[in-house]
mmCIF file of C-alpha atoms in Angstrom:
data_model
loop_
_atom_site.group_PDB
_atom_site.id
_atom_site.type_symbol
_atom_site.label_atom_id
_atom_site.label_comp_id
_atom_site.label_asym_id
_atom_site.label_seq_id
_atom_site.Cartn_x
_atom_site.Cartn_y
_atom_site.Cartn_z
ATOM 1 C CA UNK A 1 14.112 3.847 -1.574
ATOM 2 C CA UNK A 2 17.054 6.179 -0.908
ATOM 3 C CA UNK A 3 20.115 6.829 -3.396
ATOM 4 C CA UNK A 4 20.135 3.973 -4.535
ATOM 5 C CA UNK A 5 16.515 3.648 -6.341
ATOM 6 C CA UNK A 6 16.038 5.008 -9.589
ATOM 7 C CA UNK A 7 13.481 7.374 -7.765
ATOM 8 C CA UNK A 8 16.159 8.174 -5.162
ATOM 9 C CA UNK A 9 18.485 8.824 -7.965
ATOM 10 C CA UNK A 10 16.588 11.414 -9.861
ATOM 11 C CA UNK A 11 15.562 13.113 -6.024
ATOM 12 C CA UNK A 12 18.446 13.070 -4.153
ATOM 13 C CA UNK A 13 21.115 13.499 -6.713
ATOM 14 C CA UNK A 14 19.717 15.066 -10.062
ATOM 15 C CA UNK A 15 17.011 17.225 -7.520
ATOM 16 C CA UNK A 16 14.564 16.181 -9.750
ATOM 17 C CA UNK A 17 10.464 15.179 -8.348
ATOM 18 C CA UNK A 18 10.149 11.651 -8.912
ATOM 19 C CA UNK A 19 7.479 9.485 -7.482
ATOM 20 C CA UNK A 20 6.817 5.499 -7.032
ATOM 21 C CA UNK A 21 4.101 3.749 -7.799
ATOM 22 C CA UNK A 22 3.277 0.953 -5.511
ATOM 23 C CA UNK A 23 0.615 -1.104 -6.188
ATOM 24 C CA UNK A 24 -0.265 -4.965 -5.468
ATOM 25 C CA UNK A 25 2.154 -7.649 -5.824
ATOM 26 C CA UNK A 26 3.076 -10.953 -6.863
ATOM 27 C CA UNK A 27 1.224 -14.152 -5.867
ATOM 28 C CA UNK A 28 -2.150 -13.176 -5.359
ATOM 29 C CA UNK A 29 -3.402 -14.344 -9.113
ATOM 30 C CA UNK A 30 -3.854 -13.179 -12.475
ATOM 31 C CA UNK A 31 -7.323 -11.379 -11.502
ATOM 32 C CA UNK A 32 -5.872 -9.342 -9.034
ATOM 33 C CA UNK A 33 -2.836 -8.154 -10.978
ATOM 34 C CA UNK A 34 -4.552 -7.433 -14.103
ATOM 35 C CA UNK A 35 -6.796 -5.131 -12.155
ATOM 36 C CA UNK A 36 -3.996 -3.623 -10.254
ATOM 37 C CA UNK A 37 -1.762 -3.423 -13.566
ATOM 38 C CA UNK A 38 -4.973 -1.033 -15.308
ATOM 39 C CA UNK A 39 -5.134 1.214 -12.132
ATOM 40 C CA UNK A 40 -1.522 1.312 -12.163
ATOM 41 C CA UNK A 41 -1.563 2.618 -15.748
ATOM 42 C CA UNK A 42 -4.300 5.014 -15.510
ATOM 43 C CA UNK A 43 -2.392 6.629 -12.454
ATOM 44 C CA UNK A 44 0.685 6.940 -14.721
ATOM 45 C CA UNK A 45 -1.085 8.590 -17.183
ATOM 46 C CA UNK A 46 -3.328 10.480 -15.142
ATOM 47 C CA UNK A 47 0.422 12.230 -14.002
ATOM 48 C CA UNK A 48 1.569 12.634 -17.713
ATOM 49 C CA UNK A 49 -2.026 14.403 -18.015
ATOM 50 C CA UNK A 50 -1.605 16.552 -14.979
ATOM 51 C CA UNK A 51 2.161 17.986 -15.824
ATOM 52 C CA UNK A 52 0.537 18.592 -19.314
ATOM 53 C CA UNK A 53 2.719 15.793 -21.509
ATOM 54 C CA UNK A 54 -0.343 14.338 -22.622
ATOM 55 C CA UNK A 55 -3.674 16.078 -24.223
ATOM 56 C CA UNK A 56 -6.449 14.945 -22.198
ATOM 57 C CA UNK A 57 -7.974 15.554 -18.885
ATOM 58 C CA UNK A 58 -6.705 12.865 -15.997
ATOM 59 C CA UNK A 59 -9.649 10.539 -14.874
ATOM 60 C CA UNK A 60 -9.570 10.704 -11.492
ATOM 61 C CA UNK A 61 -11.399 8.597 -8.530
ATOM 62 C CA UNK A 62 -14.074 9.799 -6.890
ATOM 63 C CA UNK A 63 -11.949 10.306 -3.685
ATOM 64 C CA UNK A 64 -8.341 9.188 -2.603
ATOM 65 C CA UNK A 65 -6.645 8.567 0.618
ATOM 66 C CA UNK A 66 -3.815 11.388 1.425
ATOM 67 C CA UNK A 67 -1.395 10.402 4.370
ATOM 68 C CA UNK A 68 1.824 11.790 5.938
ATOM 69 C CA UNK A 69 2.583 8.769 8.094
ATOM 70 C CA UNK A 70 2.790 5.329 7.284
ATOM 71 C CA UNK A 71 4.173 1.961 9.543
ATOM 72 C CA UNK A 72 4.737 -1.427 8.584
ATOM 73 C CA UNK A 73 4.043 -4.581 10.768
ATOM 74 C CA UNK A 74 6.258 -7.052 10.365
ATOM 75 C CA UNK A 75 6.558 -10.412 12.014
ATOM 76 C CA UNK A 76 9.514 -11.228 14.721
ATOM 77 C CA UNK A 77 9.460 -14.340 14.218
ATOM 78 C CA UNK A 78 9.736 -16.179 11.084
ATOM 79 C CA UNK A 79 7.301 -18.718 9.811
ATOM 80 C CA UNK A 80 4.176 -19.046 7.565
ATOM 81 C CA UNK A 81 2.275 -16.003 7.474
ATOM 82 C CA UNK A 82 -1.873 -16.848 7.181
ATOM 83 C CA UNK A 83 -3.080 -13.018 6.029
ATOM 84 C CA UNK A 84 -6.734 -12.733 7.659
ATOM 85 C CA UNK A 85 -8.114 -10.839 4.880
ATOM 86 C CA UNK A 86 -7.558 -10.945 0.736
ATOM 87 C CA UNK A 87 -6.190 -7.882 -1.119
ATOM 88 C CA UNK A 88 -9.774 -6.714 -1.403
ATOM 89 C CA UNK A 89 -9.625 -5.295 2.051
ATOM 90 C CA UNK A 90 -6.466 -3.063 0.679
ATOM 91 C CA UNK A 91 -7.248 0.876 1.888
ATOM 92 C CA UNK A 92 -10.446 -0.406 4.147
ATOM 93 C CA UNK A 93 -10.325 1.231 7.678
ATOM 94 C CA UNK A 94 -8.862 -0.906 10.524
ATOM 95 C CA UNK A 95 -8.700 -0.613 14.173
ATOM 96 C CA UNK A 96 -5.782 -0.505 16.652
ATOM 97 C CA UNK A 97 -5.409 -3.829 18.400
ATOM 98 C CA UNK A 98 -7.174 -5.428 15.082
ATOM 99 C CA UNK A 99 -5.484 -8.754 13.957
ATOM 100 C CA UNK A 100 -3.690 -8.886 10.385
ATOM 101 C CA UNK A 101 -2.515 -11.872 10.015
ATOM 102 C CA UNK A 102 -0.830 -15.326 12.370
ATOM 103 C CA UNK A 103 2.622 -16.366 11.539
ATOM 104 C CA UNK A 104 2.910 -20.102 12.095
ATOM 105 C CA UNK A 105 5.573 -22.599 12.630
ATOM 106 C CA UNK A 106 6.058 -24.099 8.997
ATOM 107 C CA UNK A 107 6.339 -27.668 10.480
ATOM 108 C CA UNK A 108 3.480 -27.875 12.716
ATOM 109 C CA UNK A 109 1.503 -25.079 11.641
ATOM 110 C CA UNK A 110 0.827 -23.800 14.940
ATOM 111 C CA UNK A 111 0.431 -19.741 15.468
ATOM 112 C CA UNK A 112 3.815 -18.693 16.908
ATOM 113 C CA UNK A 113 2.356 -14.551 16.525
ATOM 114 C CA UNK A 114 0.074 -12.672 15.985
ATOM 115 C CA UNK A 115 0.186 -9.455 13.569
ATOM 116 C CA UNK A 116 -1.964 -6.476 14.960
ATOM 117 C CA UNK A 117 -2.507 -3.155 14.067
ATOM 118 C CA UNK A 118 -0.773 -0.607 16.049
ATOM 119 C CA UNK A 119 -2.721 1.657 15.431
ATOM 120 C CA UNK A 120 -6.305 2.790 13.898
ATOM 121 C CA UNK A 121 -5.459 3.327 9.927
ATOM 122 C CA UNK A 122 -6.096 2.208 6.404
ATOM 123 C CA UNK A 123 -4.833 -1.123 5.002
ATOM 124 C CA UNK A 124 -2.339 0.347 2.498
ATOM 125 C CA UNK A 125 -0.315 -3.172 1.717
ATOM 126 C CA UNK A 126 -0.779 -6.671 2.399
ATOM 127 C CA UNK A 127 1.685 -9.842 2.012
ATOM 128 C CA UNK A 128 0.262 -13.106 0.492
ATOM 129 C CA UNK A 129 0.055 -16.406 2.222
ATOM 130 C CA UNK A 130 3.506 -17.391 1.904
ATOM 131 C CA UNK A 131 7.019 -17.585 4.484
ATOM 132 C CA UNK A 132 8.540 -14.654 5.795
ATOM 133 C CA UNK A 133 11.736 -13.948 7.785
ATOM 134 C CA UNK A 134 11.447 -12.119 11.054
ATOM 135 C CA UNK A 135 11.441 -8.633 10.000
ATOM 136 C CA UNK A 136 10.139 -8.953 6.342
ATOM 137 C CA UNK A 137 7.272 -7.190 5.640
ATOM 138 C CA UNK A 138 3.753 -8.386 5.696
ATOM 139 C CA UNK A 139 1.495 -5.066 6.252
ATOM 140 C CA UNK A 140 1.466 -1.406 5.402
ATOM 141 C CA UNK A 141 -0.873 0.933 7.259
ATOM 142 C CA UNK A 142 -1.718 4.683 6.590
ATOM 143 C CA UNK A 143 -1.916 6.070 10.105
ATOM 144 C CA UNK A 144 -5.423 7.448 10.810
ATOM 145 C CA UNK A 145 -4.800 10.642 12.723
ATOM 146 C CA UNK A 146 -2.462 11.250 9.773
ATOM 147 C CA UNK A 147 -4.514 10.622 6.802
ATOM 148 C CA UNK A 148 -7.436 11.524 5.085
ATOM 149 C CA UNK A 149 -9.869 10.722 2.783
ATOM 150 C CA UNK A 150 -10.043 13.006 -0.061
ATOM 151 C CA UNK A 151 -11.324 14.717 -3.585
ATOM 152 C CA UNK A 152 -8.245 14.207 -6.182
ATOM 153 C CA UNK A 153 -9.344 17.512 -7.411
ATOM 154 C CA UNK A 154 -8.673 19.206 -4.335
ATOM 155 C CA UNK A 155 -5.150 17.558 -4.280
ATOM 156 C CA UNK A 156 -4.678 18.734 -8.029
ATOM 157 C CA UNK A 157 -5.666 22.295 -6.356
ATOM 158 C CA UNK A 158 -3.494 22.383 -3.435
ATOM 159 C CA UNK A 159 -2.318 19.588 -0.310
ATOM 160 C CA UNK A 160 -4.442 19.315 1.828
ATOM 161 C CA UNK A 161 -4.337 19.909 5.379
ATOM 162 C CA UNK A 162 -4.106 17.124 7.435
#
């Protein structure tokens, strides 16, 4: 984000918290999105809950994943990019070396690269099937020696230590 975001904004210039929520995307269908669009809204109102603007309790998850460090993988070279999982896999573990996705040549269809993980992690972020510049985005990953699984109530309590 930066300045220039509306969450950047209220940060960096007003000094205000602020937060993003980043969840799903467009293209992967109506079934995904809807489900992403609920979880999206109880998370919003699970915050208005927590600072106290609303009268209930927040319903939280059994357990969340907490990380300091994130990367993105991102193709050099543009082309088709054939994801090799669907968004269900989003926040399942991963291992370094462990292929993502193939970017292929949009006219022959033939793998030009191959996306890996860098590193051992969680799937935060996926791209759909669909072209991509070199340098776009097409993965997020939570870096594992920088993350952990844990009890929302504990984060409600204090951070935890990673």
């Amino acid at each position: 984000p930066g300045p220039a975001s509306l969450t950047g904004y209220a940060s960096a210039v007003l000094g205000r918290p602020a937060a993003s929520l980043w969840l799903g995307g467009p293209g992967f269908g109506a079934d995904y999105e809807a489900r992403w669009m609920k979880r999206a809204e109880r998370a919003l109102l699970n915050v208005m809950a927590s600072l106290g603007m609303l009268d209930k309790e927040p319903e939280l998850p059994d357990r969340t994943l907490h990380f300091e460090r994130d990367m993105r993988i991102n193709p050099l070279r543009g082309g088709l990019l054939r994801p090799v999982r669907d968004p269900e896999s989003l926040l399942r573990s991963v291992a370094a070396g462990e292929q993502l996705g193939s970017m292929l040549n949009v006219q022959s269809l033939e793998v030009i690269e191959t996306l890996v993980a860098p590193s051992d992690g969680a799937l935060l972020y996926m791209s759909r099937l669909r072209t991509l510049r070199p340098g776009a985005w097409a993965f997020g990953l939570a870096q594992a020696d920088h993350s952990e699984w844990v009890s929302p109530r504990d984060m409600i309590r204090g951070r935890p230590a990673i």
